[in-house]
Coordinates of C-alpha atoms in Angstrom, one line a residue:
Chain A
M1 CA -22.3 2.3 -14.2
S2 CA -24.4 1.6 -11.1
I3 CA -23.5 -1.5 -9.2
F4 CA -27.1 -1.6 -8.0
D5 CA -28.4 -1.8 -11.6
L6 CA -26.0 -4.7 -12.2
M7 CA -27.2 -6.4 -9.0
R8 CA -30.8 -5.8 -9.9
A9 CA -30.2 -7.4 -13.4
E10 CA -28.5 -10.4 -11.8
Y11 CA -31.4 -10.9 -9.3
I12 CA -34.0 -10.7 -12.0
L13 CA -32.0 -13.2 -14.2
I14 CA -31.5 -15.8 -11.4
Y15 CA -35.0 -15.5 -9.9
A16 CA -36.5 -15.9 -13.4
E17 CA -34.4 -18.9 -14.0
T18 CA -35.3 -20.4 -10.6
I19 CA -39.0 -19.5 -10.3
R20 CA -39.9 -20.0 -14.0
R21 CA -38.1 -23.4 -13.9
K22 CA -40.4 -25.2 -11.6
S23 CA -38.3 -28.3 -11.1
E24 CA -35.4 -26.1 -9.9
L25 CA -37.6 -24.3 -7.4
V26 CA -39.1 -27.5 -6.0
L27 CA -35.6 -29.0 -5.7
M28 CA -34.2 -25.9 -4.0
I29 CA -37.0 -26.0 -1.4
L30 CA -36.7 -29.8 -0.8
Y31 CA -32.9 -30.1 -1.0
P32 CA -32.0 -29.3 2.7
Y33 CA -34.7 -31.7 4.0
L34 CA -33.6 -34.4 1.5
F35 CA -30.0 -34.0 2.4
T36 CA -30.5 -33.9 6.1
G37 CA -32.8 -37.0 5.9
F38 CA -30.2 -38.9 3.9
V39 CA -27.3 -38.0 6.2
L40 CA -29.4 -38.8 9.3
L41 CA -30.4 -42.2 7.8
L42 CA -26.8 -42.9 7.1
G43 CA -25.9 -41.9 10.6
Y44 CA -28.6 -44.0 12.2
S45 CA -27.4 -47.0 10.3
A46 CA -23.8 -46.5 11.4
G47 CA -24.2 -45.6 15.1
S48 CA -26.6 -44.2 17.7
L49 CA -27.7 -40.7 18.4
E50 CA -26.1 -40.8 21.8
V51 CA -22.7 -41.6 20.4
F52 CA -23.0 -38.7 17.9
K53 CA -24.0 -36.3 20.7
S54 CA -21.2 -37.4 23.0
R55 CA -18.6 -37.0 20.2
I56 CA -19.8 -33.8 18.6
G57 CA -21.7 -32.2 21.5
V58 CA -24.8 -31.3 19.5
D59 CA -28.1 -33.0 18.8
P60 CA -27.6 -34.8 15.4
A61 CA -30.8 -33.4 13.8
I62 CA -29.7 -29.8 14.7
F63 CA -26.1 -30.5 13.6
M64 CA -27.1 -32.0 10.2
A65 CA -29.8 -29.5 9.4
T66 CA -27.4 -26.6 10.2
A67 CA -24.6 -28.3 8.3
S68 CA -26.9 -28.7 5.2
F69 CA -27.9 -25.1 5.4
T70 CA -24.3 -24.0 5.9
V71 CA -22.9 -26.0 3.0
M72 CA -25.8 -25.1 0.6
S73 CA -25.3 -21.4 1.3
L74 CA -21.6 -21.3 1.2
M75 CA -21.2 -23.5 -1.9
I76 CA -23.4 -21.0 -3.8
G77 CA -20.4 -18.6 -3.5
V78 CA -18.3 -21.1 -5.5
D79 CA -21.0 -22.9 -7.6
D80 CA -22.6 -19.8 -9.2
V81 CA -19.2 -18.4 -10.1
L82 CA -17.6 -21.6 -11.3
W83 CA -20.5 -22.8 -13.4
R84 CA -21.6 -19.5 -14.8
P85 CA -19.0 -19.2 -17.6
L86 CA -19.9 -22.7 -18.8
W87 CA -23.6 -21.9 -18.7
D88 CA -23.1 -18.7 -20.6
M89 CA -21.0 -20.6 -23.2
W90 CA -23.7 -23.2 -23.7
I91 CA -26.5 -20.8 -24.2
G92 CA -24.3 -18.4 -26.3
T93 CA -24.3 -15.4 -24.1
L94 CA -20.6 -15.5 -23.2
P95 CA -19.4 -13.5 -26.2
Y96 CA -21.8 -10.7 -25.3
L97 CA -20.7 -10.8 -21.7
I98 CA -17.0 -10.6 -22.7
A99 CA -17.6 -8.0 -25.3
S100 CA -19.5 -5.8 -22.9
P101 CA -17.7 -3.0 -21.1
V102 CA -18.8 -4.3 -17.7
D103 CA -16.1 -4.8 -15.0
K104 CA -15.9 -8.6 -15.1
F105 CA -14.7 -8.9 -11.5
K106 CA -17.6 -6.8 -10.3
L107 CA -20.0 -9.0 -12.3
F108 CA -18.6 -12.3 -11.0
T109 CA -18.6 -11.0 -7.4
I110 CA -22.3 -10.2 -7.8
M111 CA -23.3 -13.4 -9.5
P112 CA -23.8 -15.6 -6.4
L113 CA -25.7 -13.1 -4.4
P114 CA -29.3 -13.7 -5.8
R115 CA -29.2 -17.5 -5.2
A116 CA -27.4 -17.0 -1.9
T117 CA -30.2 -14.7 -0.7
L118 CA -32.8 -17.2 -1.6
I119 CA -31.0 -20.1 0.0
V120 CA -30.3 -18.1 3.2
L121 CA -33.9 -17.1 3.5
L122 CA -35.1 -20.7 2.8
G123 CA -32.5 -22.0 5.2
F124 CA -33.5 -19.6 7.9
T125 CA -37.2 -20.5 7.7
S126 CA -36.3 -24.2 7.7
L127 CA -34.1 -24.0 10.7
L128 CA -36.3 -21.7 12.8
P129 CA -38.9 -24.3 13.9
L130 CA -36.2 -26.9 14.6
Y131 CA -34.2 -24.6 16.8
I132 CA -37.3 -23.4 18.7
L133 CA -38.2 -27.0 19.3
Q134 CA -34.8 -27.8 20.6
Y135 CA -33.8 -24.6 22.5
G136 CA -37.1 -22.8 23.1
L137 CA -37.4 -19.1 22.4
S138 CA -33.6 -18.6 22.7
G139 CA -33.5 -20.7 19.5
V140 CA -34.7 -17.6 17.6
I141 CA -31.6 -15.7 18.7
L142 CA -29.4 -18.7 18.0
V143 CA -30.8 -19.2 14.4
L144 CA -30.3 -15.5 13.7
L145 CA -26.7 -15.7 14.9
V146 CA -26.1 -18.7 12.7
T147 CA -27.7 -17.0 9.7
I148 CA -25.6 -13.9 10.1
L149 CA -22.5 -16.0 10.3
I150 CA -23.5 -17.8 7.2
V151 CA -24.2 -14.6 5.3
I152 CA -20.6 -13.5 6.2
G153 CA -19.4 -16.9 5.1
V154 CA -21.1 -16.5 1.6
F155 CA -19.2 -13.2 1.1
T156 CA -15.9 -14.7 2.2
M157 CA -16.4 -17.6 -0.2
V158 CA -16.8 -15.4 -3.4
P159 CA -13.2 -14.3 -4.0
L160 CA -12.0 -18.0 -3.7
G161 CA -14.8 -18.9 -6.2
V162 CA -13.7 -16.2 -8.6
L163 CA -10.0 -17.2 -8.2
L164 CA -10.8 -20.8 -8.9
A165 CA -13.1 -19.9 -11.8
G166 CA -10.4 -17.9 -13.5
L167 CA -7.8 -20.6 -13.1
I168 CA -10.0 -23.6 -14.0
H169 CA -11.7 -22.0 -17.0
S170 CA -8.4 -21.1 -18.5
I171 CA -7.8 -24.8 -18.9
G172 CA -9.7 -26.9 -21.5
E173 CA -12.6 -29.1 -20.4
S174 CA -13.0 -27.2 -17.2
W175 CA -16.2 -28.9 -16.3
R176 CA -14.3 -32.1 -15.6
I177 CA -12.0 -30.3 -13.2
L178 CA -15.0 -28.6 -11.6
S179 CA -16.7 -31.8 -10.8
V180 CA -13.6 -32.8 -8.8
V181 CA -12.8 -29.5 -7.2
R182 CA -16.3 -28.9 -5.9
P183 CA -16.7 -31.9 -3.6
I184 CA -13.2 -31.4 -2.3
I185 CA -14.1 -27.8 -1.2
M186 CA -17.4 -29.2 0.2
V187 CA -15.5 -31.6 2.4
L188 CA -12.8 -29.2 3.4
L189 CA -15.3 -26.7 4.6
G190 CA -15.8 -29.1 7.6
A191 CA -19.5 -28.7 7.9
Y192 CA -20.4 -32.3 7.9
Y193 CA -17.0 -33.6 9.1
P194 CA -15.7 -31.0 11.5
R195 CA -12.1 -29.9 10.9
F196 CA -11.2 -31.0 14.4
Y197 CA -11.4 -34.7 13.2
M198 CA -9.6 -34.2 9.8
P199 CA -6.2 -35.6 9.1
L200 CA -3.4 -33.0 9.2
V201 CA -3.1 -32.3 5.5
A202 CA -6.9 -31.9 5.1
K203 CA -6.9 -29.7 8.2
L204 CA -4.2 -27.4 6.8
L205 CA -6.0 -27.2 3.5
S206 CA -9.2 -26.4 5.3
Y207 CA -7.5 -23.4 7.0
T208 CA -6.9 -21.8 3.6
I209 CA -10.6 -21.8 2.7
P210 CA -11.9 -18.5 4.1
P211 CA -15.5 -19.6 5.1
S212 CA -14.2 -22.8 6.8
H213 CA -13.5 -20.5 9.8
I214 CA -17.1 -19.4 9.6
V215 CA -18.2 -23.0 9.6
E216 CA -16.1 -23.6 12.7
S217 CA -17.6 -20.5 14.4
V218 CA -21.2 -21.8 13.6
Q219 CA -20.2 -25.2 15.2
R220 CA -18.9 -23.3 18.3
V221 CA -22.2 -21.4 18.5
L222 CA -24.1 -24.7 18.4
V223 CA -22.1 -26.2 21.3
G224 CA -22.5 -23.0 23.3
L225 CA -18.9 -21.7 22.9
V226 CA -19.7 -18.1 22.3
D227 CA -16.4 -16.4 23.2
Q228 CA -13.7 -14.1 21.7
W229 CA -12.6 -17.0 19.5
L230 CA -15.7 -16.4 17.5
L231 CA -14.3 -13.0 16.6
V232 CA -10.9 -14.4 15.9
L233 CA -12.4 -16.9 13.4
I234 CA -14.5 -14.2 11.7
A235 CA -11.4 -12.0 11.4
A236 CA -9.3 -14.8 10.0
S237 CA -12.0 -15.4 7.4
I238 CA -12.2 -11.8 6.4
F239 CA -8.4 -11.5 6.3
L240 CA -8.2 -14.5 4.0
T241 CA -10.9 -13.0 1.8
A242 CA -8.9 -9.7 1.5
L243 CA -5.8 -11.9 0.7
Y244 CA -7.7 -13.7 -2.1
T245 CA -9.2 -10.6 -3.7
P246 CA -6.3 -9.3 -5.7
P247 CA -5.3 -12.7 -7.1
S248 CA -8.9 -13.5 -7.9
R249 CA -9.2 -10.3 -9.9
A250 CA -5.9 -11.2 -11.7
S251 CA -7.2 -14.7 -12.3
L252 CA -10.3 -13.4 -14.0
K253 CA -8.3 -11.1 -16.2
F254 CA -6.0 -14.1 -17.1
W255 CA -9.1 -16.1 -18.0
E256 CA -10.5 -13.3 -20.2
K257 CA -7.1 -12.9 -21.9
R258 CA -6.8 -16.6 -22.5
K259 CA -10.4 -16.8 -23.9
V260 CA -9.7 -13.9 -26.3
S261 CA -6.4 -15.2 -27.4
E262 CA -7.9 -18.5 -28.4
G263 CA -11.1 -16.9 -29.6
V264 CA -14.5 -16.8 -27.8
K265 CA -16.7 -19.4 -29.3
I266 CA -19.9 -17.9 -30.8
S267 CA -21.9 -20.8 -31.9
Chain B
M1 CA -15.4 11.5 -43.1
S2 CA -13.5 9.9 -40.3
K3 CA -12.7 6.2 -40.1
A4 CA -15.0 4.2 -37.8
I5 CA -13.2 0.9 -38.5
E6 CA -9.6 0.5 -39.7
A7 CA -8.0 -2.9 -40.2
K8 CA -4.4 -3.0 -41.3
G9 CA -2.9 -6.3 -42.4
L10 CA -4.8 -8.5 -40.0
V11 CA -3.4 -12.0 -39.8
K12 CA -4.9 -14.9 -37.8
R13 CA -3.7 -18.4 -37.7
Y14 CA -5.5 -21.3 -36.0
Q15 CA -4.0 -24.6 -35.1
T16 CA -6.0 -27.7 -36.0
K17 CA -5.3 -31.3 -35.3
E18 CA -5.6 -34.1 -37.8
R19 CA -6.2 -37.3 -35.8
Y20 CA -4.8 -40.7 -36.8
G21 CA -6.3 -43.3 -34.5
F22 CA -6.5 -42.6 -30.7
F23 CA -3.0 -41.4 -30.0
K24 CA -1.5 -40.0 -33.1
S25 CA -2.2 -36.5 -34.4
K26 CA -0.6 -33.9 -36.6
V27 CA -0.9 -30.2 -35.9
E28 CA -1.8 -28.1 -38.9
V29 CA -1.8 -24.4 -39.0
V30 CA -4.7 -22.8 -40.9
E31 CA -4.5 -19.2 -41.9
A32 CA -8.0 -17.8 -41.4
L33 CA -6.9 -14.2 -42.3
R34 CA -3.9 -13.4 -44.5
G35 CA -3.3 -9.7 -44.3
V36 CA -6.8 -8.2 -44.3
S37 CA -6.9 -4.4 -44.6
F38 CA -10.0 -2.2 -45.1
T39 CA -11.7 0.8 -43.7
V40 CA -15.3 1.7 -42.8
N41 CA -16.5 5.3 -42.5
Y42 CA -19.4 6.6 -40.4
G43 CA -22.7 6.6 -42.3
E44 CA -21.5 3.7 -44.5
I45 CA -22.5 0.0 -44.7
V46 CA -19.7 -2.2 -45.7
G47 CA -20.4 -5.7 -46.6
L48 CA -17.9 -8.5 -46.0
L49 CA -19.0 -11.0 -48.5
G50 CA -17.6 -14.5 -48.8
P51 CA -18.3 -18.2 -48.6
N52 CA -18.3 -20.2 -45.4
G53 CA -14.8 -20.3 -43.9
A54 CA -13.6 -17.2 -45.8
G55 CA -12.7 -15.3 -42.7
K56 CA -15.8 -13.1 -42.2
T57 CA -16.5 -14.2 -38.6
T58 CA -12.9 -14.1 -37.7
T59 CA -12.7 -10.5 -38.8
I60 CA -15.8 -9.6 -36.8
K61 CA -14.4 -11.4 -33.7
I62 CA -11.2 -9.4 -33.9
L63 CA -13.0 -6.1 -34.3
S64 CA -15.3 -6.9 -31.4
T65 CA -12.3 -7.8 -29.1
L66 CA -13.4 -11.5 -28.9
L67 CA -10.2 -12.7 -30.6
L68 CA -6.6 -11.4 -30.8
P69 CA -5.0 -11.1 -34.2
D70 CA -1.5 -12.7 -34.7
E71 CA -0.3 -9.8 -36.8
G72 CA -1.6 -6.5 -37.9
E73 CA -3.6 -3.7 -36.2
A74 CA -7.3 -2.8 -36.0
Y75 CA -9.0 0.3 -34.7
V76 CA -12.6 0.8 -33.9
A77 CA -13.9 4.3 -33.3
G78 CA -10.2 5.3 -33.1
Y79 CA -9.3 2.7 -30.4
N80 CA -6.9 -0.2 -30.8
V81 CA -8.7 -3.5 -30.4
V82 CA -5.8 -5.1 -28.7
K83 CA -4.5 -2.3 -26.5
E84 CA -7.8 -0.6 -25.6
P85 CA -10.5 -3.3 -25.6
S86 CA -12.6 -1.6 -22.9
E87 CA -12.9 1.5 -25.0
V88 CA -13.7 -0.5 -28.1
R89 CA -16.4 -2.4 -26.2
K90 CA -18.1 0.9 -25.3
H91 CA -18.3 1.9 -28.9
I92 CA -19.6 -1.2 -30.6
G93 CA -23.0 -2.8 -31.1
L94 CA -22.6 -6.5 -31.7
M95 CA -24.9 -9.0 -33.4
L96 CA -23.6 -12.5 -33.7
T97 CA -25.6 -15.7 -34.3
V98 CA -29.3 -14.9 -34.2
E99 CA -30.8 -18.0 -32.8
R100 CA -28.9 -18.1 -29.5
G101 CA -27.2 -15.6 -27.1
F102 CA -30.1 -14.8 -24.7
Y103 CA -31.4 -16.1 -21.5
G104 CA -34.3 -18.5 -22.2
K105 CA -36.3 -17.8 -19.0
L106 CA -36.3 -14.1 -19.4
T107 CA -38.7 -12.2 -21.6
G108 CA -37.5 -10.1 -24.5
R109 CA -37.7 -7.0 -22.4
E110 CA -36.0 -8.5 -19.4
N111 CA -33.2 -9.8 -21.6
L112 CA -32.6 -6.3 -23.0
E113 CA -32.7 -4.8 -19.4
Y114 CA -30.1 -7.3 -18.4
F115 CA -27.7 -6.4 -21.2
A116 CA -28.4 -2.7 -20.6
A117 CA -27.0 -3.2 -17.1
L118 CA -24.0 -4.9 -18.6
Y119 CA -23.5 -1.9 -20.9
G120 CA -23.7 0.4 -17.9
L121 CA -26.8 2.3 -19.1
E122 CA -28.7 4.3 -16.5
R123 CA -31.9 2.6 -15.6
E124 CA -34.3 5.5 -16.8
Y125 CA -32.4 5.9 -20.1
A126 CA -32.3 2.1 -20.6
K127 CA -36.1 1.9 -20.1
K128 CA -36.8 4.6 -22.7
R129 CA -34.3 3.1 -25.1
I130 CA -35.8 -0.4 -24.7
D131 CA -39.3 0.9 -25.3
Y132 CA -38.1 2.7 -28.4
L133 CA -36.3 -0.4 -29.8
I134 CA -39.1 -2.8 -29.1
K135 CA -41.4 -0.5 -31.1
L136 CA -38.8 0.1 -33.8
L137 CA -38.3 -3.6 -34.3
E138 CA -42.0 -4.3 -34.0
L139 CA -41.4 -6.8 -31.2
D140 CA -44.4 -5.5 -29.3
K141 CA -46.7 -6.6 -32.2
L142 CA -45.2 -10.1 -32.1
G143 CA -45.5 -10.4 -28.3
G144 CA -41.7 -10.3 -27.9
D145 CA -42.1 -7.8 -25.1
Y146 CA -43.5 -10.3 -22.6
K147 CA -42.9 -13.7 -24.1
L148 CA -40.0 -15.8 -22.8
F149 CA -37.0 -15.9 -25.2
E150 CA -37.2 -19.7 -25.4
E151 CA -40.7 -19.2 -27.0
F152 CA -39.4 -16.8 -29.6
S153 CA -39.4 -17.6 -33.4
L154 CA -36.2 -17.2 -35.3
G155 CA -37.4 -13.9 -36.8
M156 CA -38.1 -12.6 -33.3
R157 CA -34.7 -13.7 -32.0
A158 CA -33.0 -11.9 -34.9
R159 CA -35.0 -8.7 -34.1
L160 CA -34.1 -9.0 -30.4
S161 CA -30.5 -9.6 -31.3
L162 CA -30.5 -6.4 -33.4
A163 CA -32.2 -4.5 -30.5
R164 CA -29.4 -5.6 -28.2
A165 CA -26.8 -4.3 -30.7
L166 CA -28.6 -1.0 -30.8
L167 CA -29.1 -0.7 -27.0
S168 CA -26.1 1.4 -26.2
N169 CA -26.6 3.5 -29.3
A170 CA -23.0 2.7 -30.3
P171 CA -21.6 4.5 -33.3
V172 CA -20.2 1.3 -34.8
L173 CA -22.3 -1.8 -35.6
L174 CA -20.8 -5.2 -36.2
L175 CA -23.4 -7.5 -37.7
D176 CA -22.5 -11.1 -38.5
E177 CA -25.0 -12.6 -40.9
P178 CA -28.0 -10.9 -39.3
T179 CA -30.6 -12.3 -41.7
L180 CA -29.3 -15.9 -41.8
G181 CA -32.2 -18.3 -41.8
L182 CA -34.9 -15.6 -41.5
D183 CA -38.2 -15.5 -43.3
P184 CA -38.5 -12.8 -46.0
P185 CA -40.5 -10.2 -44.0
S186 CA -38.1 -10.4 -41.0
A187 CA -35.0 -10.3 -43.3
R188 CA -36.4 -7.3 -45.2
R189 CA -37.3 -5.4 -41.9
I190 CA -33.7 -5.9 -40.7
R191 CA -32.2 -4.8 -44.0
E192 CA -34.4 -1.6 -44.0
L193 CA -33.4 -0.8 -40.4
V194 CA -29.7 -1.3 -41.0
K195 CA -29.8 1.0 -44.0
N196 CA -31.6 3.7 -42.0
L197 CA -29.2 3.4 -39.1
A198 CA -26.2 4.0 -41.4
H199 CA -27.7 6.6 -43.7
E200 CA -29.9 8.5 -41.2
E201 CA -28.1 8.1 -37.9
K202 CA -24.7 8.0 -39.5
K203 CA -23.6 4.8 -37.9
A204 CA -20.8 2.7 -39.4
V205 CA -21.9 -0.8 -40.2
L206 CA -19.8 -3.8 -41.0
Y207 CA -22.2 -6.4 -42.4
T208 CA -21.1 -10.0 -43.1
T209 CA -23.1 -12.2 -45.4
H210 CA -22.8 -14.8 -48.1
N211 CA -26.0 -13.7 -49.7
M212 CA -25.0 -11.8 -52.9
F213 CA -28.5 -10.4 -53.4
E214 CA -28.5 -9.0 -49.9
A215 CA -25.0 -7.5 -50.2
E216 CA -26.0 -5.8 -53.4
I217 CA -29.2 -4.2 -52.0
V218 CA -27.9 -3.3 -48.5
C219 CA -24.2 -2.4 -48.8
D220 CA -22.7 0.8 -50.0
K221 CA -19.3 -0.9 -50.4
I222 CA -18.5 -4.6 -50.7
L223 CA -15.3 -6.4 -49.6
L224 CA -15.1 -9.8 -51.3
I225 CA -13.2 -12.1 -49.0
N226 CA -12.0 -15.5 -49.8
K227 CA -9.6 -17.8 -48.0
G228 CA -8.6 -15.0 -45.7
V229 CA -7.8 -12.5 -48.3
I230 CA -9.8 -9.5 -49.6
V231 CA -9.9 -10.3 -53.3
A232 CA -11.8 -7.2 -54.5
S233 CA -13.6 -4.2 -53.0
G234 CA -15.8 -1.4 -54.2
T235 CA -19.5 -0.5 -54.7
P236 CA -21.6 -3.3 -56.4
G237 CA -21.4 -1.3 -59.6
E238 CA -17.6 -0.8 -59.4
L239 CA -17.1 -4.5 -58.8
K240 CA -19.2 -5.4 -61.8
A241 CA -17.3 -2.9 -63.9
K242 CA -14.0 -4.6 -62.9
L243 CA -15.1 -7.7 -64.7
P244 CA -13.7 -8.1 -68.2
K245 CA -16.5 -7.1 -70.6
L246 CA -18.3 -10.4 -70.3
K247 CA -22.0 -11.1 -70.7
V248 CA -23.8 -14.2 -69.5
L249 CA -25.6 -16.4 -72.1
I250 CA -28.1 -18.5 -70.3
L251 CA -29.4 -21.6 -72.1
S252 CA -32.1 -23.9 -70.9
L253 CA -31.7 -27.4 -72.5
Y254 CA -33.6 -30.7 -72.4
G255 CA -31.5 -33.8 -72.7
Q256 CA -30.3 -37.0 -71.1
S257 CA -26.7 -36.6 -70.1
V258 CA -24.9 -33.9 -68.2
E259 CA -21.6 -35.5 -69.0
N260 CA -22.3 -35.2 -72.7
L261 CA -23.3 -31.6 -72.2
Q262 CA -20.1 -30.8 -70.3
R263 CA -18.0 -32.6 -73.0
T264 CA -19.7 -30.6 -75.8
L265 CA -19.1 -27.3 -74.0
G266 CA -15.6 -28.3 -73.1
D267 CA -14.8 -29.1 -76.8
L268 CA -15.9 -25.5 -77.7
G269 CA -13.5 -24.1 -75.0
L270 CA -16.3 -22.2 -73.2
K271 CA -16.2 -21.3 -69.5
H272 CA -19.5 -22.4 -68.1
E273 CA -21.6 -23.5 -65.1
I274 CA -24.3 -26.1 -65.3
S275 CA -27.2 -26.7 -63.0
S276 CA -29.6 -29.6 -63.7
E277 CA -33.0 -30.7 -62.4
L278 CA -34.5 -33.9 -63.8
N279 CA -33.4 -33.7 -67.5
I280 CA -33.5 -29.9 -67.8
H281 CA -30.1 -28.2 -67.7
T282 CA -29.5 -24.5 -67.2
V283 CA -26.1 -23.5 -68.6
R284 CA -24.5 -20.1 -67.9
I285 CA -21.7 -19.2 -70.4
H286 CA -19.6 -16.2 -69.9
V287 CA -18.5 -14.6 -73.3
Q288 CA -17.8 -11.2 -74.6
R289 CA -20.1 -11.4 -77.7
P290 CA -22.7 -14.1 -77.2
E291 CA -24.3 -13.4 -80.6
D292 CA -21.0 -14.5 -82.3
I293 CA -21.1 -18.0 -80.9
F294 CA -24.8 -18.6 -80.5
N295 CA -25.7 -20.2 -83.9
D296 CA -22.7 -22.6 -83.9
L297 CA -23.2 -23.5 -80.2
V298 CA -26.9 -24.3 -80.7
K299 CA -26.2 -26.5 -83.8
K300 CA -23.6 -28.4 -81.9
L301 CA -25.9 -28.9 -78.9
V302 CA -28.8 -30.1 -81.0
S303 CA -26.6 -32.5 -82.9
S304 CA -25.4 -33.9 -79.5
G305 CA -29.1 -34.7 -78.7
F306 CA -30.1 -31.7 -76.7
E307 CA -33.3 -29.7 -77.2
L308 CA -33.1 -25.9 -76.7
L309 CA -35.9 -24.7 -74.5
S310 CA -35.0 -21.0 -74.1
A311 CA -32.0 -18.7 -74.4
R312 CA -31.3 -15.2 -73.0
I313 CA -28.4 -12.8 -72.4
E314 CA -27.8 -11.2 -69.0
E315 CA -25.4 -8.6 -67.5
P316 CA -23.1 -10.2 -64.9
T317 CA -24.5 -10.4 -61.4
L318 CA -22.5 -9.9 -58.2
E319 CA -22.3 -13.6 -57.9
D320 CA -20.4 -13.7 -61.2
V321 CA -18.1 -11.0 -59.8
F322 CA -17.5 -13.1 -56.7
I323 CA -16.8 -16.2 -58.7
Y324 CA -14.4 -14.2 -61.0
F325 CA -12.4 -12.7 -58.1
S326 CA -12.4 -15.7 -55.8
E327 CA -11.9 -18.5 -58.3
G328 CA -10.7 -16.4 -61.2
Y329 CA -12.2 -18.6 -63.9
L330 CA -14.6 -16.5 -65.9

């Protein structure tokens, strides 16, 4: 079985679902702008631009737009994996997916890639004019660096997504748990609220999320701290990803076993 | 002939909860299968025939590795469904509910391409196979090739579902009520195809249905299943021959009261079924020699205020066989 054929199939499925569902396409394009606008509005009402800049060290518009891009891209690594079994169950494709000979871990690892590609490309084109405006031509290099880091971040998020998917879907009414787990991960990533300012417990939890180190490295790039720490953070993220991969495979097997022992619903 | 499917003493229990108010509940164990054993050979269509809740879908789910049995063993294409699910999955074509189970925003062809990738088919082979199946199931004539699945009629969905089951050219086909809710032309097309697949391509087909007529014309062998037990098996002819030498006397009567009719027939000690529409009642009476009771019966019915509209004698149908074996009251 070619992994490329599987990837191609997933890309066609997700792009058809996105492009042929117009509301989803429009929302996907507008989402980063809406989110940035909302957060900036909230920020303006709470304090001034100067206070933000002095505390964080980055222009708030750049910070918020980058944070939106980062969170949107990284959360795809969790979202598409976590919600997919529920979606497949609702539309009745789950039994065929389980009863097919495909390696489920391979399939689930591929699942977030199509939407992540779309989001990364959209995010790149959204950020580019803003960075050029702020940093001049060197903004092009900066936005490329940020995009590359985010792409690494997406890959490092997937095993955690698969691990959680396996565990959460083994429990009944998983969608309720999902709606709690998802925002927690979003906060712990530290994109909007940098890890540096988090309370100790949240900070420790944040360290266990592989792409949170990528988020920190993006923030370091934005404040101009491009040093060896960047590599350390990327290495930490990759190390955690490697650490999460075997349990995520096991968790998916556990989910499949659990599903089969209680019976996969077919109607 | 080798065995394509072998089930040995399959038992499956489900736990259900009876609720009393918000907090109290009682767990009840329901036995969906109670020691089901059968075999299916290559080139053979075996019908699993039974009413709703008889255990047909549970059997299909176990054989397709979607459910673990509590007891017993099952082999598909020689592989154990519990110990070797990956191998089993490579050797089965599966058709479950026809109206769902595809991605709505993909066309019929794109859906098949997606599932071909899941089944690990090489892209070139998959393309040829999909072209062949779309033509075979006449989906191209119905526009199913390029229409989105969400725009498909039920008949087109059933055809696409069968196409998916045939994608990997698996030697064993598990088809769960493939013609349920279909219009006659689509149902007939699917039945013809299934027969060809078994008899020409030597595939083993397990075909569940609760349609007696369909079972009789499609299946080479029938397993009658009721309340999780196979109550009888054989060819349609063999099953009918297993009945006591009974014939069916069918009377059409006009009269006011069904209760009165039931009382009259009950007084005569005759096993019967009544179906009524307006004031016309059709009575099916199972007896060995209808001619012996006919005159007395008609006299009694007329004296009870019924008018005889027509009478005929028929050989028992598969439905009669099913009622005899499942309810045992003929």
